[in-house]
Amino acid sequence: MLSYIFRRILQSVLVLLVVGLVAFAMFRFVGDPVETMLGQERTVEDIERLRENLGLNDPFFVQYWNFLVRAVQGDLGISYRQGRPVAEIIAERLPATLELAAVSGLFALVFGIVFGVFTAIRRDGWAANAIMTLSLIGVSLPTFLIGILLIYVFAVELSWLPSFGRGEVVQLGGWSTGFLTQSGLIALILPSITLGLYQMTLIMRLVRSEMLEVLRQDYIRFARARGLSQKAINFRHALKNTLVPVITVTGLQLGSIIAFAIITETVFQWPGVGLLFINAIQFVDIPVMAAYLMLISVMFVGINLIVDLLYVAIDPRLRS
């Protein structure tokens, strides 16, 4: 078990290094940040002086190594656009993204499992067929289009929910939360549904498929022969074994929610790190872009690592 944990941690570190290297290489083709930082009256001397101060004249691998060394120490650099520490800027935006991801993940997980179990148990009923048909919307439509449709219906036509922003927030130390205000909770509804709908449909279809497969097993037939109630068979025996393979996929989907929140944040102008990244691309703010990609990579790899360890703890056959 310890060797497996060590091996997975080592693999995770290597993945982070490769992702950081690829991302850092891509930034060379985004543009020259000096062009956006200096005005029209700049001179060649001004350009060279600024490039030297920013370390842009150093070789590529030297820049990458310096970034890694500073990042390990908690120094993510200074934003070219705002002139503030990147770590401070991300700390201000991160709570919004994490709260949106948490609500979206909870929405996808709860409704995905509930609808998946229901459509498996009542697979021939009209309600199950209707749910499966409607689930095609979440699978086929792109996230930004779902967001626009929800805004049009619930914000423009019905005027029930806000179309953008995070609402009022409350400061709890260094954390800003919208969970403690009514406007903050209402503002979460449309973005969380938009972000979690695709993952919910995937989890629902996976749970339904696994549930149907489990219900065909011999031990389920034996449980029926023993006279157990259908409720006990479905929820005590079938559901328990259904959720084991779902854990890995669910963990991947939760990581995807954090990674791809950028689209939802752009549609709803949600003040998270995803919208910060979009603005950083427009102004070629390389320290912000690098910090964002490394942060998302750490979250994604960390979630996958935790899921893998939980999967091994549940299924001892994978420990060898």
PDB file of C-alpha atoms in Angstrom:
ATOM      1  CA  MET A   1       0.000   0.000   0.000  1.00  0.00           C
ATOM      2  CA  LEU A   2       2.782   2.447   0.887  1.00  0.00           C
ATOM      3  CA  SER A   3       4.630   1.660  -2.335  1.00  0.00           C
ATOM      4  CA  TYR A   4       1.443   2.328  -4.315  1.00  0.00           C
ATOM      5  CA  ILE A   5       0.915   5.681  -2.560  1.00  0.00           C
ATOM      6  CA  PHE A   6       4.534   6.684  -3.173  1.00  0.00           C
ATOM      7  CA  ARG A   7       4.267   5.675  -6.832  1.00  0.00           C
ATOM      8  CA  ARG A   8       1.065   7.657  -7.350  1.00  0.00           C
ATOM      9  CA  ILE A   9       2.502  10.763  -5.631  1.00  0.00           C
ATOM     10  CA  LEU A  10       5.610  10.558  -7.822  1.00  0.00           C
ATOM     11  CA  GLN A  11       3.444  10.267 -10.930  1.00  0.00           C
ATOM     12  CA  SER A  12       1.402  13.273  -9.814  1.00  0.00           C
ATOM     13  CA  VAL A  13       4.529  15.399  -9.355  1.00  0.00           C
ATOM     14  CA  LEU A  14       5.784  14.426 -12.816  1.00  0.00           C
ATOM     15  CA  VAL A  15       2.418  15.313 -14.339  1.00  0.00           C
ATOM     16  CA  LEU A  16       2.513  18.745 -12.701  1.00  0.00           C
ATOM     17  CA  LEU A  17       6.028  19.401 -13.983  1.00  0.00           C
ATOM     18  CA  VAL A  18       5.088  18.415 -17.536  1.00  0.00           C
ATOM     19  CA  VAL A  19       1.883  20.484 -17.474  1.00  0.00           C
ATOM     20  CA  GLY A  20       3.785  23.484 -16.174  1.00  0.00           C
ATOM     21  CA  LEU A  21       6.463  23.074 -18.851  1.00  0.00           C
ATOM     22  CA  VAL A  22       3.932  22.823 -21.682  1.00  0.00           C
ATOM     23  CA  ALA A  23       1.915  25.776 -20.384  1.00  0.00           C
ATOM     24  CA  PHE A  24       5.027  27.899 -19.947  1.00  0.00           C
ATOM     25  CA  ALA A  25       6.107  27.062 -23.498  1.00  0.00           C
ATOM     26  CA  MET A  26       2.702  28.089 -24.880  1.00  0.00           C
ATOM     27  CA  PHE A  27       2.980  31.526 -23.274  1.00  0.00           C
ATOM     28  CA  ARG A  28       5.817  32.375 -25.660  1.00  0.00           C
ATOM     29  CA  PHE A  29       3.259  32.428 -28.490  1.00  0.00           C
ATOM     30  CA  VAL A  30       0.577  34.463 -26.699  1.00  0.00           C
ATOM     31  CA  GLY A  31       2.307  37.769 -27.267  1.00  0.00           C
ATOM     32  CA  ASP A  32       4.857  40.136 -25.788  1.00  0.00           C
ATOM     33  CA  PRO A  33       3.723  41.579 -22.422  1.00  0.00           C
ATOM     34  CA  VAL A  34       6.080  44.514 -22.870  1.00  0.00           C
ATOM     35  CA  GLU A  35       3.903  45.771 -25.740  1.00  0.00           C
ATOM     36  CA  THR A  36       0.899  46.119 -23.418  1.00  0.00           C
ATOM     37  CA  MET A  37       2.827  47.499 -20.435  1.00  0.00           C
ATOM     38  CA  LEU A  38       4.596  50.397 -22.173  1.00  0.00           C
ATOM     39  CA  GLY A  39       2.828  53.280 -23.850  1.00  0.00           C
ATOM     40  CA  GLN A  40       3.187  54.633 -27.360  1.00  0.00           C
ATOM     41  CA  GLU A  41       6.084  56.860 -26.313  1.00  0.00           C
ATOM     42  CA  ARG A  42       8.316  53.908 -25.440  1.00  0.00           C
ATOM     43  CA  THR A  43      11.874  53.714 -26.690  1.00  0.00           C
ATOM     44  CA  VAL A  44      14.079  50.739 -27.484  1.00  0.00           C
ATOM     45  CA  GLU A  45      16.000  51.387 -24.269  1.00  0.00           C
ATOM     46  CA  ASP A  46      12.748  51.317 -22.266  1.00  0.00           C
ATOM     47  CA  ILE A  47      11.750  48.003 -23.845  1.00  0.00           C
ATOM     48  CA  GLU A  48      15.115  46.363 -23.177  1.00  0.00           C
ATOM     49  CA  ARG A  49      15.224  47.683 -19.608  1.00  0.00           C
ATOM     50  CA  LEU A  50      11.752  46.314 -18.828  1.00  0.00           C
ATOM     51  CA  ARG A  51      12.489  42.944 -20.454  1.00  0.00           C
ATOM     52  CA  GLU A  52      15.631  42.659 -18.355  1.00  0.00           C
ATOM     53  CA  ASN A  53      13.781  43.582 -15.149  1.00  0.00           C
ATOM     54  CA  LEU A  54      11.072  40.993 -15.875  1.00  0.00           C
ATOM     55  CA  GLY A  55      13.623  38.308 -16.701  1.00  0.00           C
ATOM     56  CA  LEU A  56      12.269  37.871 -20.230  1.00  0.00           C
ATOM     57  CA  ASN A  57      15.765  37.915 -21.713  1.00  0.00           C
ATOM     58  CA  ASP A  58      16.732  34.786 -19.797  1.00  0.00           C
ATOM     59  CA  PRO A  59      16.685  31.413 -21.596  1.00  0.00           C
ATOM     60  CA  PHE A  60      13.359  29.569 -21.556  1.00  0.00           C
ATOM     61  CA  PHE A  61      14.373  26.847 -19.087  1.00  0.00           C
ATOM     62  CA  VAL A  62      15.931  29.420 -16.764  1.00  0.00           C
ATOM     63  CA  GLN A  63      12.619  31.315 -16.686  1.00  0.00           C
ATOM     64  CA  TYR A  64      10.720  28.090 -16.009  1.00  0.00           C
ATOM     65  CA  TRP A  65      13.095  26.991 -13.260  1.00  0.00           C
ATOM     66  CA  ASN A  66      12.918  30.397 -11.560  1.00  0.00           C
ATOM     67  CA  PHE A  67       9.124  30.237 -11.709  1.00  0.00           C
ATOM     68  CA  LEU A  68       9.071  26.780 -10.091  1.00  0.00           C
ATOM     69  CA  VAL A  69      11.487  27.797  -7.332  1.00  0.00           C
ATOM     70  CA  ARG A  70       9.435  30.874  -6.477  1.00  0.00           C
ATOM     71  CA  ALA A  71       6.143  28.966  -6.725  1.00  0.00           C
ATOM     72  CA  VAL A  72       7.313  26.367  -4.199  1.00  0.00           C
ATOM     73  CA  GLN A  73       8.081  29.236  -1.826  1.00  0.00           C
ATOM     74  CA  GLY A  74       4.597  30.703  -2.380  1.00  0.00           C
ATOM     75  CA  ASP A  75       5.794  33.533  -4.640  1.00  0.00           C
ATOM     76  CA  LEU A  76       3.837  33.436  -7.906  1.00  0.00           C
ATOM     77  CA  GLY A  77       5.298  36.668  -9.205  1.00  0.00           C
ATOM     78  CA  ILE A  78       3.864  40.125  -9.842  1.00  0.00           C
ATOM     79  CA  SER A  79       0.973  40.745 -12.215  1.00  0.00           C
ATOM     80  CA  TYR A  80       2.140  42.689 -15.267  1.00  0.00           C
ATOM     81  CA  ARG A  81      -1.248  44.389 -15.529  1.00  0.00           C
ATOM     82  CA  GLN A  82      -2.136  45.187 -11.905  1.00  0.00           C
ATOM     83  CA  GLY A  83       1.333  45.413 -10.395  1.00  0.00           C
ATOM     84  CA  ARG A  84       0.218  43.313  -7.404  1.00  0.00           C
ATOM     85  CA  PRO A  85       1.363  39.897  -6.169  1.00  0.00           C
ATOM     86  CA  VAL A  86      -0.357  37.163  -8.174  1.00  0.00           C
ATOM     87  CA  ALA A  87      -0.908  35.089  -5.041  1.00  0.00           C
ATOM     88  CA  GLU A  88      -2.887  37.958  -3.524  1.00  0.00           C
ATOM     89  CA  ILE A  89      -5.024  38.362  -6.656  1.00  0.00           C
ATOM     90  CA  ILE A  90      -5.792  34.636  -6.861  1.00  0.00           C
ATOM     91  CA  ALA A  91      -6.605  34.500  -3.149  1.00  0.00           C
ATOM     92  CA  GLU A  92      -9.266  37.158  -3.749  1.00  0.00           C
ATOM     93  CA  ARG A  93     -10.815  35.294  -6.709  1.00  0.00           C
ATOM     94  CA  LEU A  94     -10.430  31.667  -5.579  1.00  0.00           C
ATOM     95  CA  PRO A  95     -13.346  31.570  -3.070  1.00  0.00           C
ATOM     96  CA  ALA A  96     -15.831  32.442  -5.824  1.00  0.00           C
ATOM     97  CA  THR A  97     -14.608  29.604  -8.045  1.00  0.00           C
ATOM     98  CA  LEU A  98     -14.444  27.040  -5.245  1.00  0.00           C
ATOM     99  CA  GLU A  99     -17.950  27.848  -4.018  1.00  0.00           C
ATOM    100  CA  LEU A 100     -19.333  27.608  -7.541  1.00  0.00           C
ATOM    101  CA  ALA A 101     -17.505  24.314  -8.106  1.00  0.00           C
ATOM    102  CA  ALA A 102     -18.688  22.911  -4.765  1.00  0.00           C
ATOM    103  CA  VAL A 103     -22.359  23.704  -5.426  1.00  0.00           C
ATOM    104  CA  SER A 104     -22.104  22.428  -9.015  1.00  0.00           C
ATOM    105  CA  GLY A 105     -20.397  19.229  -7.885  1.00  0.00           C
ATOM    106  CA  LEU A 106     -22.984  18.606  -5.183  1.00  0.00           C
ATOM    107  CA  PHE A 107     -25.778  19.236  -7.704  1.00  0.00           C
ATOM    108  CA  ALA A 108     -24.223  16.846 -10.231  1.00  0.00           C
ATOM    109  CA  LEU A 109     -23.494  14.122  -7.670  1.00  0.00           C
ATOM    110  CA  VAL A 110     -26.828  14.130  -5.834  1.00  0.00           C
ATOM    111  CA  PHE A 111     -29.119  14.414  -8.842  1.00  0.00           C
ATOM    112  CA  GLY A 112     -26.902  12.166 -10.944  1.00  0.00           C
ATOM    113  CA  ILE A 113     -27.110   9.311  -8.435  1.00  0.00           C
ATOM    114  CA  VAL A 114     -30.821   9.839  -7.706  1.00  0.00           C
ATOM    115  CA  PHE A 115     -31.855   9.966 -11.360  1.00  0.00           C
ATOM    116  CA  GLY A 116     -29.470   7.132 -12.256  1.00  0.00           C
ATOM    117  CA  VAL A 117     -30.924   4.803  -9.626  1.00  0.00           C
ATOM    118  CA  PHE A 118     -34.504   5.806 -10.502  1.00  0.00           C
ATOM    119  CA  THR A 119     -34.074   5.228 -14.237  1.00  0.00           C
ATOM    120  CA  ALA A 120     -32.470   1.850 -13.550  1.00  0.00           C
ATOM    121  CA  ILE A 121     -35.168   0.635 -11.164  1.00  0.00           C
ATOM    122  CA  ARG A 122     -38.065   1.995 -13.268  1.00  0.00           C
ATOM    123  CA  ARG A 123     -36.351   1.561 -16.625  1.00  0.00           C
ATOM    124  CA  ASP A 124     -39.593   0.759 -18.460  1.00  0.00           C
ATOM    125  CA  GLY A 125     -41.633   3.613 -16.971  1.00  0.00           C
ATOM    126  CA  TRP A 126     -42.544   6.779 -18.825  1.00  0.00           C
ATOM    127  CA  ALA A 127     -40.829   8.980 -16.215  1.00  0.00           C
ATOM    128  CA  ALA A 128     -37.514   7.150 -16.632  1.00  0.00           C
ATOM    129  CA  ASN A 129     -37.748   7.419 -20.413  1.00  0.00           C
ATOM    130  CA  ALA A 130     -38.543  11.129 -20.134  1.00  0.00           C
ATOM    131  CA  ILE A 131     -35.516  11.708 -17.876  1.00  0.00           C
ATOM    132  CA  MET A 132     -33.231   9.813 -20.255  1.00  0.00           C
ATOM    133  CA  THR A 133     -34.546  11.837 -23.183  1.00  0.00           C
ATOM    134  CA  LEU A 134     -34.093  15.160 -21.388  1.00  0.00           C
ATOM    135  CA  SER A 135     -30.593  14.130 -20.310  1.00  0.00           C
ATOM    136  CA  LEU A 136     -29.550  14.344 -23.947  1.00  0.00           C
ATOM    137  CA  ILE A 137     -29.766  18.120 -23.564  1.00  0.00           C
ATOM    138  CA  GLY A 138     -27.065  18.140 -20.929  1.00  0.00           C
ATOM    139  CA  VAL A 139     -24.834  15.874 -23.014  1.00  0.00           C
ATOM    140  CA  SER A 140     -25.269  17.445 -26.440  1.00  0.00           C
ATOM    141  CA  LEU A 141     -25.548  21.189 -25.802  1.00  0.00           C
ATOM    142  CA  PRO A 142     -22.334  23.149 -25.056  1.00  0.00           C
ATOM    143  CA  THR A 143     -22.023  24.759 -21.652  1.00  0.00           C
ATOM    144  CA  PHE A 144     -22.083  28.354 -22.877  1.00  0.00           C
ATOM    145  CA  LEU A 145     -25.315  27.749 -24.813  1.00  0.00           C
ATOM    146  CA  ILE A 146     -27.008  26.211 -21.762  1.00  0.00           C
ATOM    147  CA  GLY A 147     -25.979  29.262 -19.746  1.00  0.00           C
ATOM    148  CA  ILE A 148     -27.339  31.675 -22.344  1.00  0.00           C
ATOM    149  CA  LEU A 149     -30.649  29.769 -22.517  1.00  0.00           C
ATOM    150  CA  LEU A 150     -31.016  29.818 -18.727  1.00  0.00           C
ATOM    151  CA  ILE A 151     -30.246  33.547 -18.646  1.00  0.00           C
ATOM    152  CA  TYR A 152     -32.819  34.229 -21.354  1.00  0.00           C
ATOM    153  CA  VAL A 153     -35.576  32.228 -19.645  1.00  0.00           C
ATOM    154  CA  PHE A 154     -35.048  32.916 -15.941  1.00  0.00           C
ATOM    155  CA  ALA A 155     -33.362  36.337 -16.003  1.00  0.00           C
ATOM    156  CA  VAL A 156     -34.696  38.095 -19.105  1.00  0.00           C
ATOM    157  CA  GLU A 157     -38.181  36.668 -19.634  1.00  0.00           C
ATOM    158  CA  LEU A 158     -39.224  35.682 -16.090  1.00  0.00           C
ATOM    159  CA  SER A 159     -36.914  38.041 -14.123  1.00  0.00           C
ATOM    160  CA  TRP A 160     -36.641  35.466 -11.352  1.00  0.00           C
ATOM    161  CA  LEU A 161     -32.860  35.181 -11.066  1.00  0.00           C
ATOM    162  CA  PRO A 162     -29.869  37.468 -11.695  1.00  0.00           C
ATOM    163  CA  SER A 163     -28.013  37.071 -14.979  1.00  0.00           C
ATOM    164  CA  PHE A 164     -24.507  37.974 -13.800  1.00  0.00           C
ATOM    165  CA  GLY A 165     -22.373  38.636 -10.740  1.00  0.00           C
ATOM    166  CA  ARG A 166     -21.961  36.938  -7.402  1.00  0.00           C
ATOM    167  CA  GLY A 167     -24.367  38.955  -5.270  1.00  0.00           C
ATOM    168  CA  GLU A 168     -23.484  40.194  -1.798  1.00  0.00           C
ATOM    169  CA  VAL A 169     -20.639  38.458   0.010  1.00  0.00           C
ATOM    170  CA  VAL A 170     -19.506  38.277   3.612  1.00  0.00           C
ATOM    171  CA  GLN A 171     -15.866  38.368   4.677  1.00  0.00           C
ATOM    172  CA  LEU A 172     -14.827  35.583   7.054  1.00  0.00           C
ATOM    173  CA  GLY A 173     -11.208  36.355   7.699  1.00  0.00           C
ATOM    174  CA  GLY A 174      -9.516  36.113   4.310  1.00  0.00           C
ATOM    175  CA  TRP A 175     -12.420  34.223   2.740  1.00  0.00           C
ATOM    176  CA  SER A 176     -15.319  35.918   0.967  1.00  0.00           C
ATOM    177  CA  THR A 177     -18.467  33.793   0.872  1.00  0.00           C
ATOM    178  CA  GLY A 178     -21.859  34.229  -0.708  1.00  0.00           C
ATOM    179  CA  PHE A 179     -23.392  31.349   1.246  1.00  0.00           C
ATOM    180  CA  LEU A 180     -24.448  33.655   4.089  1.00  0.00           C
ATOM    181  CA  THR A 181     -26.477  36.144   2.046  1.00  0.00           C
ATOM    182  CA  GLN A 182     -29.736  35.694   0.175  1.00  0.00           C
ATOM    183  CA  SER A 183     -28.504  37.438  -2.974  1.00  0.00           C
ATOM    184  CA  GLY A 184     -25.338  35.329  -2.897  1.00  0.00           C
ATOM    185  CA  LEU A 185     -27.312  32.081  -2.756  1.00  0.00           C
ATOM    186  CA  ILE A 186     -29.698  33.199  -5.495  1.00  0.00           C
ATOM    187  CA  ALA A 187     -26.793  34.240  -7.726  1.00  0.00           C
ATOM    188  CA  LEU A 188     -25.359  30.708  -7.452  1.00  0.00           C
ATOM    189  CA  ILE A 189     -28.404  28.969  -8.938  1.00  0.00           C
ATOM    190  CA  LEU A 190     -27.985  29.578 -12.667  1.00  0.00           C
ATOM    191  CA  PRO A 191     -24.165  29.255 -12.827  1.00  0.00           C
ATOM    192  CA  SER A 192     -24.131  26.063 -10.748  1.00  0.00           C
ATOM    193  CA  ILE A 193     -26.813  24.412 -12.900  1.00  0.00           C
ATOM    194  CA  THR A 194     -24.976  25.458 -16.056  1.00  0.00           C
ATOM    195  CA  LEU A 195     -21.654  24.112 -14.820  1.00  0.00           C
ATOM    196  CA  GLY A 196     -22.998  20.912 -13.247  1.00  0.00           C
ATOM    197  CA  LEU A 197     -25.585  19.817 -15.832  1.00  0.00           C
ATOM    198  CA  TYR A 198     -23.148  18.044 -18.137  1.00  0.00           C
ATOM    199  CA  GLN A 199     -21.444  16.213 -15.269  1.00  0.00           C
ATOM    200  CA  MET A 200     -24.841  15.297 -13.798  1.00  0.00           C
ATOM    201  CA  THR A 201     -25.961  13.600 -17.001  1.00  0.00           C
ATOM    202  CA  LEU A 202     -22.711  11.646 -17.244  1.00  0.00           C
ATOM    203  CA  ILE A 203     -22.950  10.466 -13.630  1.00  0.00           C
ATOM    204  CA  MET A 204     -26.635   9.598 -14.099  1.00  0.00           C
ATOM    205  CA  ARG A 205     -25.967   7.476 -17.169  1.00  0.00           C
ATOM    206  CA  LEU A 206     -23.019   5.761 -15.517  1.00  0.00           C
ATOM    207  CA  VAL A 207     -24.988   4.955 -12.358  1.00  0.00           C
ATOM    208  CA  ARG A 208     -27.887   3.638 -14.444  1.00  0.00           C
ATOM    209  CA  SER A 209     -25.596   1.419 -16.510  1.00  0.00           C
ATOM    210  CA  GLU A 210     -23.775   0.037 -13.461  1.00  0.00           C
ATOM    211  CA  MET A 211     -27.034  -0.449 -11.567  1.00  0.00           C
ATOM    212  CA  LEU A 212     -28.570  -2.461 -14.401  1.00  0.00           C
ATOM    213  CA  GLU A 213     -25.429  -4.591 -14.602  1.00  0.00           C
ATOM    214  CA  VAL A 214     -25.436  -5.271 -10.857  1.00  0.00           C
ATOM    215  CA  LEU A 215     -29.136  -6.184 -10.851  1.00  0.00           C
ATOM    216  CA  ARG A 216     -28.335  -9.003 -13.286  1.00  0.00           C
ATOM    217  CA  GLN A 217     -25.778 -10.616 -10.967  1.00  0.00           C
ATOM    218  CA  ASP A 218     -26.356 -14.014  -9.330  1.00  0.00           C
ATOM    219  CA  TYR A 219     -26.203 -12.701  -5.773  1.00  0.00           C
ATOM    220  CA  ILE A 220     -29.107 -10.359  -6.537  1.00  0.00           C
ATOM    221  CA  ARG A 221     -31.143 -13.345  -7.739  1.00  0.00           C
ATOM    222  CA  PHE A 222     -30.176 -15.190  -4.579  1.00  0.00           C
ATOM    223  CA  ALA A 223     -31.288 -12.212  -2.481  1.00  0.00           C
ATOM    224  CA  ARG A 224     -34.680 -12.286  -4.208  1.00  0.00           C
ATOM    225  CA  ALA A 225     -34.911 -16.026  -3.610  1.00  0.00           C
ATOM    226  CA  ARG A 226     -34.293 -15.447   0.099  1.00  0.00           C
ATOM    227  CA  GLY A 227     -37.350 -13.238   0.187  1.00  0.00           C
ATOM    228  CA  LEU A 228     -35.645  -9.886   0.746  1.00  0.00           C
ATOM    229  CA  SER A 229     -37.736  -6.854  -0.081  1.00  0.00           C
ATOM    230  CA  GLN A 230     -37.100  -5.069  -3.348  1.00  0.00           C
ATOM    231  CA  LYS A 231     -36.104  -1.924  -1.426  1.00  0.00           C
ATOM    232  CA  ALA A 232     -33.446  -3.820   0.517  1.00  0.00           C
ATOM    233  CA  ILE A 233     -32.116  -5.416  -2.667  1.00  0.00           C
ATOM    234  CA  ASN A 234     -31.930  -2.144  -4.562  1.00  0.00           C
ATOM    235  CA  PHE A 235     -30.449   0.096  -1.887  1.00  0.00           C
ATOM    236  CA  ARG A 236     -28.592  -2.233   0.486  1.00  0.00           C
ATOM    237  CA  HIS A 237     -26.991  -4.577  -2.029  1.00  0.00           C
ATOM    238  CA  ALA A 238     -27.212  -3.239  -5.573  1.00  0.00           C
ATOM    239  CA  LEU A 239     -26.535   0.440  -4.926  1.00  0.00           C
ATOM    240  CA  LYS A 240     -23.552  -0.241  -2.680  1.00  0.00           C
ATOM    241  CA  ASN A 241     -21.789  -2.246  -5.389  1.00  0.00           C
ATOM    242  CA  THR A 242     -22.847   0.183  -8.076  1.00  0.00           C
ATOM    243  CA  LEU A 243     -21.056   3.129  -6.491  1.00  0.00           C
ATOM    244  CA  VAL A 244     -17.610   1.495  -6.346  1.00  0.00           C
ATOM    245  CA  PRO A 245     -16.692   2.048 -10.036  1.00  0.00           C
ATOM    246  CA  VAL A 246     -18.562   5.370 -10.022  1.00  0.00           C
ATOM    247  CA  ILE A 247     -16.089   6.875  -7.550  1.00  0.00           C
ATOM    248  CA  THR A 248     -13.266   7.226 -10.063  1.00  0.00           C
ATOM    249  CA  VAL A 249     -15.399   8.788 -12.773  1.00  0.00           C
ATOM    250  CA  THR A 250     -17.060  11.096 -10.256  1.00  0.00           C
ATOM    251  CA  GLY A 251     -13.672  12.312  -9.068  1.00  0.00           C
ATOM    252  CA  LEU A 252     -12.635  13.056 -12.631  1.00  0.00           C
ATOM    253  CA  GLN A 253     -15.859  14.981 -13.198  1.00  0.00           C
ATOM    254  CA  LEU A 254     -15.358  17.027 -10.032  1.00  0.00           C
ATOM    255  CA  GLY A 255     -11.894  17.920 -11.266  1.00  0.00           C
ATOM    256  CA  SER A 256     -13.366  18.874 -14.630  1.00  0.00           C
ATOM    257  CA  ILE A 257     -15.841  21.185 -12.917  1.00  0.00           C
ATOM    258  CA  ILE A 258     -12.980  23.198 -11.440  1.00  0.00           C
ATOM    259  CA  ALA A 259     -10.930  23.115 -14.628  1.00  0.00           C
ATOM    260  CA  PHE A 260     -13.746  24.106 -16.988  1.00  0.00           C
ATOM    261  CA  ALA A 261     -15.495  26.639 -14.763  1.00  0.00           C
ATOM    262  CA  ILE A 262     -13.799  29.218 -16.967  1.00  0.00           C
ATOM    263  CA  ILE A 263     -16.618  29.034 -19.554  1.00  0.00           C
ATOM    264  CA  THR A 264     -19.402  29.434 -17.004  1.00  0.00           C
ATOM    265  CA  GLU A 265     -17.587  32.267 -15.251  1.00  0.00           C
ATOM    266  CA  THR A 266     -17.235  34.097 -18.570  1.00  0.00           C
ATOM    267  CA  VAL A 267     -20.932  33.691 -19.463  1.00  0.00           C
ATOM    268  CA  PHE A 268     -22.171  34.851 -16.047  1.00  0.00           C
ATOM    269  CA  GLN A 269     -19.300  37.287 -15.377  1.00  0.00           C
ATOM    270  CA  TRP A 270     -18.598  35.336 -12.210  1.00  0.00           C
ATOM    271  CA  PRO A 271     -15.637  36.945 -10.402  1.00  0.00           C
ATOM    272  CA  GLY A 272     -13.550  33.778 -10.104  1.00  0.00           C
ATOM    273  CA  VAL A 273     -10.113  32.696 -11.251  1.00  0.00           C
ATOM    274  CA  GLY A 274     -11.497  31.541 -14.614  1.00  0.00           C
ATOM    275  CA  LEU A 275     -12.591  35.048 -15.564  1.00  0.00           C
ATOM    276  CA  LEU A 276      -9.270  36.314 -14.208  1.00  0.00           C
ATOM    277  CA  PHE A 277      -7.479  33.964 -16.618  1.00  0.00           C
ATOM    278  CA  ILE A 278      -9.487  35.245 -19.608  1.00  0.00           C
ATOM    279  CA  ASN A 279      -8.586  38.831 -18.736  1.00  0.00           C
ATOM    280  CA  ALA A 280      -4.948  37.818 -18.276  1.00  0.00           C
ATOM    281  CA  ILE A 281      -4.853  36.385 -21.808  1.00  0.00           C
ATOM    282  CA  GLN A 282      -6.149  39.652 -23.249  1.00  0.00           C
ATOM    283  CA  PHE A 283      -3.370  41.629 -21.530  1.00  0.00           C
ATOM    284  CA  VAL A 284      -0.657  38.933 -21.912  1.00  0.00           C
ATOM    285  CA  ASP A 285      -0.280  38.789 -18.125  1.00  0.00           C
ATOM    286  CA  ILE A 286       2.029  35.749 -18.083  1.00  0.00           C
ATOM    287  CA  PRO A 287       2.470  35.434 -14.277  1.00  0.00           C
ATOM    288  CA  VAL A 288      -1.307  35.275 -13.787  1.00  0.00           C
ATOM    289  CA  MET A 289      -1.749  32.766 -16.624  1.00  0.00           C
ATOM    290  CA  ALA A 290       1.055  30.550 -15.330  1.00  0.00           C
ATOM    291  CA  ALA A 291      -0.234  30.669 -11.750  1.00  0.00           C
ATOM    292  CA  TYR A 292      -3.790  29.834 -12.870  1.00  0.00           C
ATOM    293  CA  LEU A 293      -2.756  26.812 -14.926  1.00  0.00           C
ATOM    294  CA  MET A 294      -0.515  25.493 -12.173  1.00  0.00           C
ATOM    295  CA  LEU A 295      -3.278  26.003  -9.589  1.00  0.00           C
ATOM    296  CA  ILE A 296      -5.835  24.142 -11.724  1.00  0.00           C
ATOM    297  CA  SER A 297      -3.298  21.388 -12.388  1.00  0.00           C
ATOM    298  CA  VAL A 298      -2.595  20.965  -8.667  1.00  0.00           C
ATOM    299  CA  MET A 299      -6.337  20.778  -7.913  1.00  0.00           C
ATOM    300  CA  PHE A 300      -7.053  18.337 -10.728  1.00  0.00           C
ATOM    301  CA  VAL A 301      -4.114  16.057  -9.942  1.00  0.00           C
ATOM    302  CA  GLY A 302      -4.819  16.273  -6.206  1.00  0.00           C
ATOM    303  CA  ILE A 303      -8.455  15.246  -6.646  1.00  0.00           C
ATOM    304  CA  ASN A 304      -7.463  12.347  -8.884  1.00  0.00           C
ATOM    305  CA  LEU A 305      -4.842  11.229  -6.377  1.00  0.00           C
ATOM    306  CA  ILE A 306      -7.374  11.244  -3.530  1.00  0.00           C
ATOM    307  CA  VAL A 307      -9.881   9.326  -5.669  1.00  0.00           C
ATOM    308  CA  ASP A 308      -7.269   6.717  -6.588  1.00  0.00           C
ATOM    309  CA  LEU A 309      -6.345   6.206  -2.935  1.00  0.00           C
ATOM    310  CA  LEU A 310     -10.023   5.895  -1.954  1.00  0.00           C
ATOM    311  CA  TYR A 311     -10.580   3.407  -4.762  1.00  0.00           C
ATOM    312  CA  VAL A 312      -7.688   1.275  -3.523  1.00  0.00           C
ATOM    313  CA  ALA A 313      -8.992   1.456   0.045  1.00  0.00           C
ATOM    314  CA  ILE A 314     -12.392   0.229  -1.122  1.00  0.00           C
ATOM    315  CA  ASP A 315     -11.097  -2.463  -3.496  1.00  0.00           C
ATOM    316  CA  PRO A 316      -8.042  -4.239  -1.962  1.00  0.00           C
ATOM    317  CA  ARG A 317      -7.445  -6.148  -5.203  1.00  0.00           C
ATOM    318  CA  LEU A 318      -5.813  -3.025  -6.679  1.00  0.00           C
ATOM    319  CA  ARG A 319      -3.110  -2.826  -4.005  1.00  0.00           C
ATOM    320  CA  SER A 320      -0.808  -5.309  -5.697  1.00  0.00           C
TER     321      SER A 320
END
